[in-house]
């Protein structure tokens, strides 16, 4: 309901949704980009329901930045949406979400997804990003965690993701020469981290 929500607002909705779905066993909870702010907050709210937390290309949020910087980041994002609209923003930014190795099909998939954003929801999510402080929640978490991103990510660059991993007390996992939309460009590696597939067994030694 808030015009300027915080991560815990979204986390409460996440648990309410899982309750309605009848999900009561511990979950592997994955967040991507600003979704990592929500996932970490959700894990903090109900740690007994988390089997493992996976943070992909994590956005750290700007909540601990100076007020002027936070406001500048927020207004810049909202101005782009207002100027271009969802379709225009998607056309302008889709390729930046991927590495130079991306296929035309991958770029088009990102463009189509971005074009579906709803202006009110995107506006609230922009406030979430401006308000968020991922490191503050990570410092209070004690569940198993993994932090991974692509080496060619220009939205949440490797150095920033490595800092998140350090705050979480885990090693940063490099998904290869992929961009911010890492699940699209590195599906096998991401699925392995989620536990959907087992990584290849090591070659037997002589």
Coordinates of C-alpha atoms in Angstrom, one line a residue:
X1 CA 0.0 0.0 0.0
X2 CA 2.9 2.4 0.6
X3 CA 4.0 4.7 -2.2
X4 CA 7.6 4.3 -0.9
X5 CA 7.8 0.6 0.3
X6 CA 10.8 -1.1 1.9
X7 CA 12.0 -4.7 1.4
X8 CA 10.1 -6.0 4.4
X9 CA 6.8 -4.9 2.9
X10 CA 7.4 -7.1 -0.1
X11 CA 8.8 -9.9 2.1
X12 CA 5.5 -10.0 4.0
X13 CA 3.6 -10.4 0.8
X14 CA 5.9 -13.2 -0.3
X15 CA 5.2 -15.2 2.8
X16 CA 1.5 -14.5 2.6
X17 CA 1.6 -15.8 -1.0
X18 CA 3.5 -19.0 -0.1
X19 CA 1.0 -19.5 2.8
X20 CA -1.9 -19.3 0.3
X21 CA 0.0 -21.8 -2.0
X22 CA 0.3 -24.2 1.0
X23 CA 4.1 -24.1 1.0
X24 CA 5.1 -24.9 4.5
X25 CA 8.4 -26.8 4.0
X26 CA 11.6 -24.9 4.1
X27 CA 12.4 -23.4 0.7
X28 CA 15.4 -22.5 -1.4
X29 CA 14.7 -18.8 -1.9
X30 CA 16.3 -17.0 -4.8
X31 CA 16.5 -13.3 -5.5
X32 CA 17.7 -11.6 -8.6
X33 CA 18.9 -8.0 -8.7
X34 CA 16.6 -5.9 -6.5
X35 CA 14.8 -9.1 -5.7
X36 CA 17.8 -10.0 -3.5
X37 CA 16.7 -7.2 -1.1
X38 CA 13.3 -8.9 -0.8
X39 CA 14.7 -12.4 -0.5
X40 CA 17.1 -11.3 2.3
X41 CA 14.4 -9.5 4.2
X42 CA 12.1 -12.6 3.8
X43 CA 14.8 -14.8 5.2
X44 CA 15.2 -12.5 8.1
X45 CA 11.5 -12.5 8.8
X46 CA 11.1 -16.3 8.9
X47 CA 14.5 -17.9 9.0
X48 CA 13.1 -21.3 10.0
X49 CA 11.4 -21.5 6.6
X50 CA 14.6 -21.0 4.6
X51 CA 16.6 -24.0 3.5
X52 CA 19.1 -21.9 1.5
X53 CA 19.3 -18.3 0.2
X54 CA 20.6 -17.7 -3.3
X55 CA 21.4 -14.1 -4.3
X56 CA 21.9 -13.6 -8.1
X57 CA 23.4 -10.4 -9.4
X58 CA 22.5 -8.7 -6.1
X59 CA 21.5 -5.0 -6.0
X60 CA 22.7 -3.6 -2.7
X61 CA 20.2 -0.7 -2.4
X62 CA 20.9 2.9 -1.7
X63 CA 19.4 3.2 1.7
X64 CA 22.7 4.0 3.4
X65 CA 23.8 6.5 0.7
X66 CA 23.6 10.3 1.3
X67 CA 20.0 11.5 0.8
X68 CA 21.0 13.6 -2.3
X69 CA 22.5 10.5 -4.0
X70 CA 19.5 8.3 -3.1
X71 CA 17.1 10.9 -4.5
X72 CA 19.2 11.3 -7.7
X73 CA 19.2 7.6 -8.3
X74 CA 15.5 7.3 -7.7
X75 CA 14.5 10.3 -9.8
X76 CA 16.8 9.3 -12.7
X77 CA 15.2 5.9 -12.9
X78 CA 11.7 7.3 -12.7
X79 CA 12.5 10.0 -15.3
X80 CA 13.7 7.3 -17.8
X81 CA 10.4 5.4 -17.3
X82 CA 8.3 8.6 -17.7
X83 CA 10.3 9.7 -20.8
X84 CA 10.4 6.4 -22.6
X85 CA 7.5 4.3 -21.2
X86 CA 7.9 0.6 -20.6
X87 CA 8.3 -0.3 -24.3
X88 CA 10.8 2.4 -25.0
X89 CA 12.8 1.7 -21.8
X90 CA 12.9 -2.0 -22.7
X91 CA 14.1 -1.2 -26.2
X92 CA 16.8 1.1 -24.9
X93 CA 18.1 -1.1 -22.0
X94 CA 17.6 -4.7 -23.0
X95 CA 21.0 -5.3 -24.5
X96 CA 22.7 -3.7 -21.4
X97 CA 21.2 -6.5 -19.3
X98 CA 23.3 -9.1 -21.2
X99 CA 26.9 -9.6 -22.2
X100 CA 28.2 -8.9 -25.7
X101 CA 28.0 -12.7 -26.2
X102 CA 24.2 -12.6 -26.0
X103 CA 22.2 -14.0 -28.9
X104 CA 19.5 -11.9 -30.6
X105 CA 16.9 -14.3 -29.1
X106 CA 18.1 -13.6 -25.6
X107 CA 18.1 -9.8 -26.1
X108 CA 14.5 -10.1 -27.4
X109 CA 13.5 -12.2 -24.5
X110 CA 14.8 -9.5 -22.1
X111 CA 13.1 -6.8 -24.1
X112 CA 9.7 -8.5 -24.0
X113 CA 10.0 -9.0 -20.3
X114 CA 11.0 -5.5 -19.5
X115 CA 8.2 -4.1 -21.8
X116 CA 5.7 -5.7 -19.5
X117 CA 6.5 -3.6 -16.4
X118 CA 3.6 -1.8 -14.9
X119 CA 4.3 1.9 -14.2
X120 CA 2.9 1.9 -10.6
X121 CA 4.7 -1.3 -9.7
X122 CA 8.0 -0.2 -11.2
X123 CA 7.7 3.1 -9.4
X124 CA 7.2 1.3 -6.1
X125 CA 10.1 -1.1 -6.9
X126 CA 12.3 1.9 -7.6
X127 CA 11.5 3.3 -4.1
X128 CA 12.3 -0.2 -2.7
X129 CA 15.8 0.0 -4.3
X130 CA 16.3 3.5 -3.0
X131 CA 15.3 2.5 0.5
X132 CA 17.1 -0.8 0.6
X133 CA 20.3 -1.8 2.5
X134 CA 21.1 -5.4 1.6
X135 CA 24.2 -5.6 3.8
X136 CA 22.3 -4.7 6.9
X137 CA 20.0 -7.7 6.5
X138 CA 22.9 -10.0 5.5
X139 CA 24.7 -9.1 8.7
X140 CA 21.8 -10.6 10.7
X141 CA 21.3 -13.8 8.7
X142 CA 22.7 -17.2 9.6
X143 CA 21.2 -19.5 6.9
X144 CA 23.2 -21.2 4.2
X145 CA 23.8 -18.7 1.4
X146 CA 25.3 -18.4 -2.1
X147 CA 26.1 -15.3 -4.0
X148 CA 26.7 -15.5 -7.8
X149 CA 26.8 -13.2 -10.8
X150 CA 28.3 -12.8 -14.2
X151 CA 31.8 -11.5 -15.0
X152 CA 30.3 -9.2 -17.7
X153 CA 27.6 -7.7 -15.5
X154 CA 27.7 -3.9 -15.8
X155 CA 24.5 -3.3 -13.7
X156 CA 25.8 -5.0 -10.6
X157 CA 29.5 -5.4 -11.4
X158 CA 31.6 -8.3 -10.1
X159 CA 33.4 -6.1 -7.5
X160 CA 30.0 -5.0 -6.0
X161 CA 28.8 -8.6 -5.9
X162 CA 32.0 -9.7 -4.3
X163 CA 31.4 -7.2 -1.6
X164 CA 28.0 -8.7 -1.0
X165 CA 29.5 -12.1 -0.8
X166 CA 32.0 -10.9 1.7
X167 CA 29.2 -9.4 3.8
X168 CA 27.4 -12.8 3.6
X169 CA 30.5 -14.6 4.6
X170 CA 30.6 -16.7 1.5
X171 CA 32.7 -16.9 -1.7
X172 CA 31.5 -15.1 -4.8
X173 CA 30.6 -17.6 -7.5
X174 CA 31.5 -16.5 -11.1
X175 CA 28.8 -17.6 -13.6
X176 CA 31.1 -16.8 -16.5
X177 CA 31.0 -14.2 -19.3
X178 CA 27.4 -13.3 -18.8
X179 CA 25.5 -10.1 -18.0
X180 CA 23.0 -9.0 -15.4
X181 CA 20.2 -11.3 -16.7
X182 CA 22.4 -14.2 -15.6
X183 CA 19.6 -16.9 -15.4
X184 CA 19.0 -16.4 -19.1
X185 CA 22.6 -16.5 -20.2
X186 CA 23.8 -19.1 -17.7
X187 CA 20.8 -21.4 -17.1
X188 CA 22.7 -24.5 -16.3
X189 CA 24.9 -22.9 -13.7
X190 CA 21.9 -21.1 -12.1
X191 CA 19.9 -24.3 -12.1
X192 CA 22.7 -26.2 -10.4
X193 CA 22.9 -23.5 -7.7
X194 CA 19.1 -23.8 -7.2
X195 CA 19.5 -27.6 -6.8
X196 CA 17.4 -28.4 -9.9
X197 CA 20.2 -30.2 -11.5
X198 CA 23.4 -31.8 -10.1
X199 CA 26.7 -30.4 -11.3
X200 CA 28.8 -32.7 -13.5
X201 CA 30.7 -35.4 -11.5
X202 CA 34.5 -34.9 -11.6
X203 CA 36.4 -37.0 -14.0
X204 CA 37.8 -40.2 -12.4
X205 CA 41.5 -40.1 -11.8
X206 CA 43.9 -42.8 -12.7

